[in-house]
Tab-separated table of C-alpha atoms in Angstrom:
chain	number	residue	atom	x	y	z
A	236	MET	CA	-38.804	71.720	32.525
A	237	SER	CA	-37.245	68.707	33.934
A	238	SER	CA	-33.474	69.216	33.467
A	239	ILE	CA	-33.595	64.869	33.575
A	240	ASN	CA	-34.305	62.715	31.049
A	241	LEU	CA	-33.543	59.202	31.147
A	242	ILE	CA	-34.602	57.564	27.464
A	243	THR	CA	-33.022	54.274	28.280
A	244	GLU	CA	-32.228	52.989	31.772
A	245	ILE	CA	-28.972	53.591	33.387
A	246	PRO	CA	-27.092	52.087	32.092
A	247	GLY	CA	-27.684	51.768	29.043
A	248	PRO	CA	-27.048	49.428	25.868
A	249	LYS	CA	-23.864	51.768	24.768
A	250	SER	CA	-22.788	52.606	28.414
A	251	LYS	CA	-22.154	48.729	29.075
A	252	LEU	CA	-20.670	47.715	26.792
A	253	MET	CA	-17.868	50.422	27.635
A	254	LEU	CA	-18.354	49.467	31.211
A	255	GLU	CA	-17.168	46.086	29.787
A	256	ARG	CA	-13.890	47.717	28.327
A	257	ARG	CA	-13.473	49.638	31.090
A	258	LYS	CA	-13.642	45.733	33.091
A	259	ASN	CA	-11.254	44.769	30.774
A	260	ALA	CA	-8.801	47.342	30.441
A	261	LEU	CA	-8.182	49.085	33.957
A	262	PRO	CA	-7.566	47.501	37.099
A	263	ALA	CA	-10.733	46.311	39.602
A	264	GLY	CA	-9.351	48.196	41.978
A	265	LEU	CA	-9.858	51.696	40.694
A	266	ALA	CA	-13.579	52.104	41.823
A	267	LYS	CA	-16.252	53.069	41.061
A	268	SER	CA	-19.835	55.325	42.183
A	269	THR	CA	-22.277	54.613	39.601
A	270	ASP	CA	-22.680	53.101	36.110
A	271	VAL	CA	-23.257	56.485	34.056
A	272	VAL	CA	-20.557	56.674	31.249
A	273	VAL	CA	-20.279	60.285	30.267
A	274	ASP	CA	-20.822	61.068	26.481
A	275	LYS	CA	-20.484	65.150	27.461
A	276	ALA	CA	-21.510	67.746	30.475
A	277	GLU	CA	-23.011	71.655	30.819
A	278	GLY	CA	-23.631	73.247	33.884
A	279	GLY	CA	-24.735	71.236	36.065
A	280	ILE	CA	-25.973	68.928	33.916
A	281	VAL	CA	-24.151	65.118	32.201
A	282	TRP	CA	-25.419	63.517	29.237
A	283	ASP	CA	-23.707	59.968	29.186
A	284	VAL	CA	-23.517	57.902	26.268
A	285	ASP	CA	-27.105	56.364	25.883
A	286	GLY	CA	-28.252	60.132	24.942
A	287	ASN	CA	-29.956	60.229	29.265
A	288	GLN	CA	-29.546	63.350	31.232
A	289	LEU	CA	-28.765	63.201	33.998
A	290	LEU	CA	-28.438	65.842	36.991
A	291	ASP	CA	-24.683	65.428	38.590
A	292	PHE	CA	-24.389	65.999	42.195
A	293	ALA	CA	-21.439	64.721	42.835
A	294	GLY	CA	-19.241	66.941	40.923
A	295	GLY	CA	-16.280	64.915	40.455
A	296	ILE	CA	-16.289	64.662	43.699
A	297	GLY	CA	-16.031	68.546	44.938
A	298	MET	CA	-14.039	68.882	41.713
A	299	ILE	CA	-16.411	70.997	38.793
A	300	ASN	CA	-17.649	73.921	41.666
A	301	VAL	CA	-17.695	76.490	38.942
A	302	GLY	CA	-19.847	73.901	37.307
A	303	HIS	CA	-18.678	72.238	33.549
A	304	ARG	CA	-17.197	73.982	31.074
A	305	PRO	CA	-17.811	77.280	32.079
A	306	GLU	CA	-16.523	79.253	28.595
A	307	THR	CA	-14.033	81.197	30.229
A	308	VAL	CA	-12.303	78.488	31.151
A	309	VAL	CA	-13.467	76.761	27.369
A	310	ASN	CA	-11.152	79.684	26.490
A	311	ALA	CA	-8.313	80.819	28.524
A	312	VAL	CA	-7.577	76.597	27.876
A	313	LYS	CA	-8.149	76.897	24.217
A	314	ALA	CA	-5.758	80.084	24.059
A	315	GLN	CA	-3.683	78.598	25.438
A	316	LEU	CA	-3.405	75.312	23.826
A	317	ASP	CA	-2.615	78.323	20.479
A	318	LYS	CA	0.702	79.367	22.348
A	319	TYR	CA	2.402	76.349	24.175
A	320	ILE	CA	1.618	73.174	26.292
A	321	HIS	CA	4.324	72.638	28.777
A	322	THR	CA	7.776	73.517	28.648
A	323	CYS	CA	8.159	73.281	32.363
A	324	SER	CA	8.915	75.685	34.913
A	325	LEU	CA	12.397	73.581	36.358
A	326	VAL	CA	13.298	74.457	32.668
A	327	THR	CA	12.048	78.264	31.908
A	328	THR	CA	9.636	80.521	32.652
A	329	TYR	CA	6.276	81.293	31.941
A	330	GLU	CA	3.456	83.346	33.020
A	331	PRO	CA	0.283	81.416	33.812
A	332	TYR	CA	2.326	79.824	37.048
A	333	ILE	CA	3.126	83.749	38.274
A	334	GLU	CA	-0.338	84.944	37.477
A	335	LEU	CA	-1.736	82.071	39.519
A	336	ALA	CA	0.885	81.809	42.120
A	337	GLU	CA	0.271	86.005	42.525
A	338	LEU	CA	-3.628	85.337	42.422
A	339	LEU	CA	-3.427	83.280	45.114
A	340	ASN	CA	-1.383	85.096	47.452
A	341	ARG	CA	-3.494	88.035	47.359
A	342	LEU	CA	-6.462	85.668	48.004
A	343	ALA	CA	-5.771	83.153	50.953
A	344	PRO	CA	-6.213	84.354	54.411
A	345	GLY	CA	-3.377	85.895	56.569
A	346	SER	CA	-1.402	89.313	56.542
A	347	PHE	CA	1.515	87.441	55.723
A	348	VAL	CA	3.327	88.267	52.923
A	349	LYS	CA	3.378	84.377	50.905
A	350	LYS	CA	4.105	82.328	48.405
A	351	THR	CA	2.303	79.654	46.317
A	352	MET	CA	4.318	75.829	44.296
A	353	LEU	CA	2.230	75.198	41.853
A	354	CYS	CA	1.607	71.169	41.853
A	355	ASN	CA	-0.809	67.838	40.089
A	356	THR	CA	-3.080	66.524	42.640
A	357	GLY	CA	-3.994	67.302	46.365
A	358	THR	CA	-1.616	64.347	47.251
A	359	GLU	CA	1.363	66.395	45.313
A	360	ALA	CA	0.538	69.155	47.494
A	361	VAL	CA	0.307	67.990	50.687
A	362	GLU	CA	3.533	65.880	50.515
A	363	ASN	CA	5.138	69.026	49.640
A	364	ALA	CA	3.803	71.110	52.629
A	365	VAL	CA	4.597	68.318	54.974
A	366	MET	CA	7.581	67.501	53.569
A	367	LEU	CA	7.712	72.433	53.706
A	368	ALA	CA	7.266	71.792	57.163
A	369	ARG	CA	10.093	68.948	58.559
A	370	TYR	CA	12.041	71.334	56.461
A	371	TYR	CA	11.627	74.489	58.199
A	372	THR	CA	11.065	73.529	61.461
A	373	LYS	CA	14.169	70.364	61.359
A	374	ARG	CA	11.434	68.021	62.796
A	375	PRO	CA	9.940	64.786	61.971
A	376	ALA	CA	6.755	64.365	63.442
A	377	VAL	CA	2.950	65.596	62.158
A	378	ILE	CA	-0.256	65.467	63.993
A	379	CYS	CA	-3.790	64.489	61.869
A	380	PHE	CA	-6.719	63.562	62.255
A	381	GLU	CA	-9.025	60.694	62.202
A	382	GLY	CA	-10.990	60.499	59.338
A	383	ALA	CA	-9.031	62.344	56.939
A	384	TYR	CA	-7.810	61.877	53.638
A	385	HIS	CA	-5.055	63.553	52.185
A	386	GLY	CA	-3.831	61.089	49.295
A	387	ARG	CA	-2.804	58.207	48.295
A	388	SER	CA	0.873	59.044	48.363
A	389	LEU	CA	3.343	56.237	50.639
A	390	LEU	CA	3.101	60.230	53.222
A	391	THR	CA	0.055	61.014	52.236
A	392	LEU	CA	-1.529	57.421	52.862
A	393	SER	CA	-0.219	57.797	56.023
A	394	LEU	CA	-2.321	60.512	57.465
A	395	THR	CA	-5.100	59.359	55.664
A	396	SER	CA	-8.053	57.197	58.078
A	397	LYS	CA	-10.618	54.724	56.668
A	398	TYR	CA	-7.935	52.030	56.971
A	399	GLY	CA	-10.508	48.923	55.417
A	400	LEU	CA	-10.634	51.550	51.693
A	401	PHE	CA	-7.719	53.453	50.832
A	402	LYS	CA	-4.439	51.454	52.790
A	403	LYS	CA	-5.594	47.412	54.073
A	404	GLY	CA	-3.188	45.657	51.958
A	405	TYR	CA	0.135	48.345	50.990
A	406	GLY	CA	1.755	48.644	54.683
A	407	SER	CA	4.229	50.287	56.097
A	408	PHE	CA	3.148	53.866	56.056
A	409	ALA	CA	5.472	56.300	57.028
A	410	SER	CA	6.675	57.074	60.314
A	411	ASP	CA	6.708	60.368	63.182
A	412	ILE	CA	2.711	60.543	62.150
A	413	TYR	CA	-0.136	60.267	65.440
A	414	ARG	CA	-3.661	60.019	64.921
A	415	LEU	CA	-6.205	62.223	67.227
A	416	PRO	CA	-10.359	61.750	67.465
A	417	ALA	CA	-11.501	64.706	65.654
A	418	PRO	CA	-14.422	65.880	67.256
A	419	ASN	CA	-17.572	64.613	65.633
A	420	MET	CA	-21.020	66.524	66.873
A	421	TYR	CA	-22.983	63.376	66.206
A	422	ARG	CA	-21.554	61.453	67.669
A	423	VAL	CA	-20.412	62.126	71.127
A	424	PRO	CA	-19.686	59.628	73.176
A	425	GLU	CA	-22.889	58.644	75.786
A	426	GLY	CA	-23.104	59.993	79.074
A	427	MET	CA	-21.650	63.115	78.093
A	428	THR	CA	-22.713	66.413	76.642
A	429	GLU	CA	-21.270	68.364	73.358
A	430	ASP	CA	-19.497	70.728	75.379
A	431	GLU	CA	-17.736	67.916	77.536
A	432	TYR	CA	-17.183	65.959	74.216
A	433	LEU	CA	-15.610	69.121	72.838
A	434	ASN	CA	-14.186	69.660	75.847
A	435	TRP	CA	-12.546	66.683	76.297
A	436	CYS	CA	-11.061	66.461	72.057
A	437	ILE	CA	-10.030	69.602	72.781
A	438	ASN	CA	-8.041	69.205	75.894
A	439	ASN	CA	-6.762	65.959	74.314
A	440	LEU	CA	-4.547	68.133	72.013
A	441	ASP	CA	-2.216	68.759	74.986
A	442	HIS	CA	-2.529	65.610	76.196
A	443	ALA	CA	-1.445	64.271	73.048
A	444	LEU	CA	1.879	66.653	73.448
A	445	ILE	CA	2.909	64.001	76.704
A	446	ALA	CA	1.393	61.251	75.461
A	447	GLN	CA	2.144	60.225	72.026
A	448	VAL	CA	4.748	62.913	70.846
A	449	ASP	CA	6.464	66.030	72.035
A	450	ALA	CA	6.046	69.141	70.743
A	451	GLU	CA	10.158	69.697	69.829
A	452	SER	CA	9.983	66.599	67.922
A	453	LEU	CA	6.732	68.075	66.102
A	454	ALA	CA	7.000	69.793	62.226
A	455	ALA	CA	3.410	70.018	61.253
A	456	ILE	CA	-0.508	69.432	62.366
A	457	ILE	CA	-2.384	69.580	59.445
A	458	ILE	CA	-6.343	68.949	59.070
A	459	GLU	CA	-9.277	69.389	57.380
A	460	PRO	CA	-10.821	72.804	58.391
A	461	VAL	CA	-14.019	70.078	57.050
A	462	LEU	CA	-13.652	66.585	56.985
A	463	GLY	CA	-14.172	66.006	53.981
A	464	GLU	CA	-14.608	61.297	53.282
A	465	GLY	CA	-14.887	61.540	56.690
A	466	GLY	CA	-17.982	62.841	56.561
A	467	PHE	CA	-18.316	66.400	56.203
A	468	ILE	CA	-18.276	66.956	59.604
A	469	PRO	CA	-17.424	70.198	60.233
A	470	MET	CA	-13.986	71.192	62.803
A	471	PRO	CA	-15.497	73.659	65.774
A	472	ALA	CA	-13.875	76.954	64.967
A	473	LEU	CA	-12.852	76.623	69.058
A	474	PHE	CA	-10.713	73.099	68.286
A	475	LEU	CA	-9.141	75.316	65.388
A	476	GLN	CA	-8.280	78.066	67.455
A	477	LYS	CA	-6.739	75.130	70.077
A	478	ILE	CA	-4.195	73.836	67.396
A	479	ARG	CA	-3.908	78.120	66.514
A	480	GLU	CA	-2.491	78.149	69.954
A	481	ILE	CA	-0.782	74.515	70.204
A	482	CYS	CA	1.273	75.429	66.864
A	483	ASP	CA	2.124	79.462	67.670
A	484	LYS	CA	3.908	78.273	71.484
A	485	HIS	CA	5.862	74.730	70.420
A	486	SER	CA	6.630	76.675	66.263
A	487	ILE	CA	4.594	74.455	65.175
A	488	VAL	CA	2.935	74.464	60.952
A	489	MET	CA	-0.157	74.575	60.739
A	490	ILE	CA	-1.400	73.189	57.434
A	491	ALA	CA	-5.385	73.119	56.586
A	492	ASP	CA	-6.192	70.770	53.960
A	493	GLU	CA	-8.585	72.840	51.989
A	494	ILE	CA	-9.216	70.644	48.549
A	495	GLN	CA	-12.451	68.922	49.058
A	496	CYS	CA	-13.610	72.084	51.589
A	497	GLY	CA	-11.776	74.933	50.230
A	498	SER	CA	-12.473	76.637	46.208
A	499	ALA	CA	-15.840	78.552	47.920
A	500	ARG	CA	-17.682	75.209	48.325
A	501	THR	CA	-18.496	76.105	51.971
A	502	GLY	CA	-19.900	80.024	51.502
A	503	LYS	CA	-16.266	81.576	52.168
A	504	LEU	CA	-13.038	80.629	49.446
A	505	PHE	CA	-11.268	78.915	52.138
A	506	ALA	CA	-13.337	77.089	54.745
A	507	ILE	CA	-10.502	78.005	57.694
A	508	GLU	CA	-11.962	81.569	57.322
A	509	HIS	CA	-15.228	80.496	59.446
A	510	SER	CA	-13.047	79.899	61.592
A	511	SER	CA	-11.188	83.016	61.556
A	512	VAL	CA	-8.103	80.766	61.893
A	513	VAL	CA	-5.090	82.115	59.917
A	514	PRO	CA	-2.895	78.358	59.314
A	515	ASP	CA	0.618	78.727	58.005
A	516	ILE	CA	0.038	76.510	54.931
A	517	ILE	CA	-2.867	75.966	53.490
A	518	THR	CA	-3.338	73.097	50.305
A	519	LEU	CA	-6.023	73.563	47.553
A	520	ALA	CA	-6.641	71.777	44.047
A	521	LYS	CA	-9.115	69.860	43.055
A	522	SER	CA	-12.210	73.315	41.663
A	523	MET	CA	-9.775	75.598	42.286
A	524	GLY	CA	-8.529	74.616	38.502
A	525	ALA	CA	-12.312	74.077	37.115
A	526	GLY	CA	-11.459	70.717	36.316
A	527	MET	CA	-7.985	70.582	35.014
A	528	PRO	CA	-5.394	68.407	37.070
A	529	ILE	CA	-3.452	71.603	39.275
A	530	SER	CA	-2.899	72.045	42.387
A	531	ALA	CA	-1.617	74.422	45.667
A	532	VAL	CA	0.583	74.680	48.154
A	533	ILE	CA	0.250	78.360	49.069
A	534	GLY	CA	2.505	79.662	53.478
A	535	ARG	CA	4.008	81.996	54.941
A	536	ALA	CA	7.110	83.355	52.753
A	537	GLU	CA	10.027	81.934	55.216
A	538	ILE	CA	8.242	78.695	55.323
A	539	MET	CA	7.887	78.661	51.089
A	540	ASP	CA	11.759	79.213	50.880
A	541	CYS	CA	13.526	77.613	52.972
A	542	THR	CA	15.292	74.321	51.669
A	543	HIS	CA	17.678	74.632	49.670
A	544	LEU	CA	18.010	75.409	45.665
A	545	GLY	CA	15.912	72.454	44.036
A	546	GLY	CA	14.101	70.751	47.516
A	547	VAL	CA	10.722	71.372	45.610
A	548	GLY	CA	9.262	71.045	41.871
A	549	GLY	CA	7.646	68.565	39.247
A	550	THR	CA	7.230	68.204	35.665
A	551	TYR	CA	4.512	68.831	34.853
A	552	SER	CA	3.761	70.430	38.423
A	553	GLY	CA	2.069	74.589	36.822
A	554	SER	CA	0.907	73.534	33.775
A	555	PRO	CA	0.417	76.694	31.726
A	556	VAL	CA	-2.493	74.954	30.495
A	557	SER	CA	-4.006	73.798	33.376
A	558	ALA	CA	-3.011	77.650	34.771
A	559	VAL	CA	-4.640	79.523	33.122
A	560	ALA	CA	-7.826	77.057	33.972
A	561	ALA	CA	-7.380	77.509	37.952
A	562	ILE	CA	-6.727	81.522	37.167
A	563	GLU	CA	-10.481	82.292	35.367
A	564	ALA	CA	-11.747	79.170	37.806
A	565	LEU	CA	-10.946	81.426	40.666
A	566	LYS	CA	-11.889	84.544	39.604
A	567	ILE	CA	-15.078	83.391	39.356
A	568	LEU	CA	-15.040	81.770	42.614
A	569	SER	CA	-13.287	84.347	44.431
A	570	SER	CA	-16.429	86.837	42.778
A	571	LYS	CA	-18.583	87.989	45.730
A	572	GLU	CA	-21.786	86.929	43.482
A	573	PHE	CA	-21.058	83.083	43.621
A	574	LEU	CA	-20.038	83.319	46.915
A	575	ASP	CA	-23.695	84.573	48.301
A	576	ARG	CA	-24.714	81.979	45.951
A	577	ALA	CA	-22.561	79.146	47.190
A	578	LYS	CA	-24.292	79.831	51.045
A	579	HIS	CA	-27.685	80.276	48.930
A	580	VAL	CA	-27.256	77.193	47.350
A	581	GLY	CA	-26.372	75.270	51.114
A	582	GLU	CA	-28.764	76.731	52.864
A	583	LEU	CA	-31.440	74.962	50.122
A	584	ILE	CA	-29.972	72.071	50.330
A	585	HIS	CA	-29.395	71.672	54.391
A	586	THR	CA	-33.285	72.843	54.358
A	587	THR	CA	-33.766	70.463	52.855
A	588	LEU	CA	-32.402	68.250	53.789
A	589	GLN	CA	-33.826	69.059	57.114
A	590	THR	CA	-37.640	67.630	56.478
A	591	TRP	CA	-35.747	64.336	55.431
A	592	LYS	CA	-34.763	63.213	59.140
A	593	GLU	CA	-37.597	64.434	61.032
A	594	LYS	CA	-39.616	62.048	58.225
A	595	TYR	CA	-37.532	59.202	57.864
A	596	ALA	CA	-36.471	56.486	60.181
A	597	CYS	CA	-33.072	55.674	58.250
A	598	VAL	CA	-31.363	58.957	58.376
A	599	GLY	CA	-30.098	59.477	61.354
A	600	ASP	CA	-28.113	63.164	60.847
A	601	VAL	CA	-27.755	65.420	58.051
A	602	ARG	CA	-24.832	68.079	58.476
A	603	GLY	CA	-21.915	69.875	56.282
A	604	LEU	CA	-21.085	73.291	55.877
A	605	GLY	CA	-22.343	76.302	53.096
A	606	ALA	CA	-23.375	73.902	49.972
A	607	MET	CA	-20.875	71.049	51.435
A	608	GLN	CA	-23.183	68.833	52.464
A	609	LEU	CA	-24.740	65.182	53.495
A	610	VAL	CA	-27.264	62.866	54.593
A	611	GLU	CA	-26.186	60.318	56.796
A	612	PHE	CA	-27.985	56.842	57.031
A	613	VAL	CA	-27.975	54.596	60.301
A	614	LYS	CA	-30.051	51.388	60.719
A	615	ASP	CA	-31.681	52.575	64.667
A	616	LYS	CA	-31.800	56.995	64.897
A	617	GLN	CA	-30.715	55.771	69.155
A	618	THR	CA	-27.792	53.915	68.895
A	619	LYS	CA	-26.422	55.439	65.373
A	620	GLU	CA	-25.536	52.726	63.833
A	621	PRO	CA	-24.596	52.772	60.808
A	622	ASP	CA	-26.190	51.760	58.129
A	623	MET	CA	-23.739	51.286	54.818
A	624	GLN	CA	-25.996	48.652	53.003
A	625	ILE	CA	-29.491	50.786	53.319
A	626	ALA	CA	-26.649	53.889	52.155
A	627	MET	CA	-25.806	52.196	48.637
A	628	ASN	CA	-29.690	51.229	48.340
A	629	VAL	CA	-30.596	55.032	48.067
A	630	LEU	CA	-27.287	55.647	45.445
A	631	LYS	CA	-27.824	52.905	42.783
A	632	ASP	CA	-31.997	54.467	42.913
A	633	ALA	CA	-30.918	57.780	43.059
A	634	VAL	CA	-28.313	57.119	40.109
A	635	SER	CA	-31.248	54.986	38.274
A	636	GLN	CA	-33.745	57.814	38.242
A	637	GLY	CA	-31.007	60.651	36.981
A	638	ILE	CA	-28.663	62.436	39.624
A	639	ILE	CA	-24.979	61.626	40.044
A	640	LEU	CA	-24.171	61.127	43.792
A	641	ILE	CA	-20.997	59.797	46.009
A	642	ARG	CA	-20.909	57.688	49.167
A	643	ALA	CA	-18.271	59.077	52.657
A	644	GLY	CA	-17.991	58.607	55.682
A	645	LEU	CA	-15.304	56.611	57.512
A	646	TYR	CA	-18.161	53.725	57.924
A	647	SER	CA	-19.250	54.903	54.386
A	648	ASN	CA	-22.245	55.062	55.447
A	649	CYS	CA	-23.277	58.767	53.188
A	650	ILE	CA	-24.229	60.758	50.891
A	651	ARG	CA	-21.764	63.640	49.457
A	652	LEU	CA	-23.664	65.697	47.877
A	653	LEU	CA	-21.597	68.468	45.861
A	654	PRO	CA	-23.583	69.966	43.085
A	655	PRO	CA	-22.309	72.454	40.825
A	656	ILE	CA	-22.823	75.829	42.703
A	657	VAL	CA	-23.992	77.383	39.303
A	658	MET	CA	-26.678	74.540	39.310
A	659	THR	CA	-30.235	76.839	39.425
A	660	ASP	CA	-32.600	76.114	42.642
A	661	GLU	CA	-34.371	74.622	39.932
A	662	GLN	CA	-32.524	71.991	39.631
A	663	LEU	CA	-31.744	71.779	42.709
A	664	THR	CA	-35.421	70.813	43.495
A	665	GLU	CA	-35.039	68.626	41.205
A	666	GLY	CA	-32.075	66.097	41.814
A	667	LEU	CA	-32.903	66.591	46.057
A	668	GLY	CA	-37.156	65.124	45.214
A	669	VAL	CA	-35.236	62.412	43.423
A	670	LEU	CA	-32.895	61.306	45.825
A	671	GLU	CA	-35.840	61.888	48.533
A	672	ALA	CA	-38.302	59.546	46.835
A	673	ALA	CA	-35.142	56.911	47.279
A	674	ILE	CA	-34.792	57.372	50.683
A	675	ALA	CA	-38.799	57.143	51.095
A	676	ARG	CA	-38.670	53.921	48.902
A	677	ALA	CA	-35.743	52.332	51.082
A	678	ASP	CA	-36.703	53.495	54.503
A	679	ALA	CA	-40.533	52.253	54.056
A	680	LYS	CA	-38.687	48.930	52.636
A	681	GLU	CA	-36.700	48.712	56.432
A	682	GLN	CA	-39.363	48.811	57.497
A	683	HIS	CA	-41.827	46.447	56.369
A	684	ALA	CA	-39.121	44.194	56.820
A	685	ASP	CA	-39.042	45.053	60.411
């Protein structure tokens, strides 16, 4: 039985009215990937206000790995609402904050003693992680990487790459930020082998400590183990290991930003675990809250304890309502059954995507780690020139046929796939079929135009 059921066009008449209200009430710069107007959602299915039933392959940009409205999460939130909503962790103490921190301290990699502070968003988590690293080391500088997305505050936007989309018009930015190339094995420079290119990227880390910033001025190196907005590019284990080596040698704090790639999306609870590298601090958000706004900074106890009393915190940080949701979500996310399911979902998607690379001229690459998979569109397979327009055309076509999608990539020429892990094999196959049909139509149109 099909999970997609379209009774009107997308958007339908009720959706169009809501979209007009959005246009009149919200800032023009607040973008949206689709014209889907949600009425309700469950598991991997979304119903819009016109009664259309769609499959969610965007997952709130990786926010709902456990699916929409899992019963244990909903029940925990309801029970907490019957007790109290918020009393502020800066004023009182409440158990959900402590219980969640204890759980994260146990789950995070590393045999050392850890402590956790809770925040509201991924941006806040990254901001606090960098602040802690600077306070602990008494140094100002931070290294980040091309293709990174770390948030939209002044500091985190300074760390974020993809200038035209996120940063244009907002300068000046925070100082003492140094950005280095991250290895993208699809775009190896002409004349280099993959090994030569990776070695160049690794050696460039040492070079940067001479050419760009002195190691003794460096507080932190922050990296996504799998670049999210940058195009689902897994960082090679050797590259991450080199960062760890440099951090150990020069007493630099290594920060792993797991906000999109964490929470079991890659088949391990934390994506960094694939490399056997243990960072000093991990930032986590999105799917750890199952849709509720919450994030975490998990780190070595000596780093987390370094500030003066009152040096960290926030009014809404560690909301008990969000904390109980995260506790239940993490119980699911950390289970062997769920992690095995994530691996299976990743294999199913990747195996399907691999066939597209051979069949369609516009598909330049398919890649990812676990259930974090992506299709990159190009104008020519040899030159690998990015094709942003065909990616947008495919997305709009596929959404009109019943699946929710979002783009990614430094050139916005990729479509990322982040379906809830709880989506059935039948639903995954159905959704992938819709996406392939849209790619086939776009590819045929391009070939005909040529």
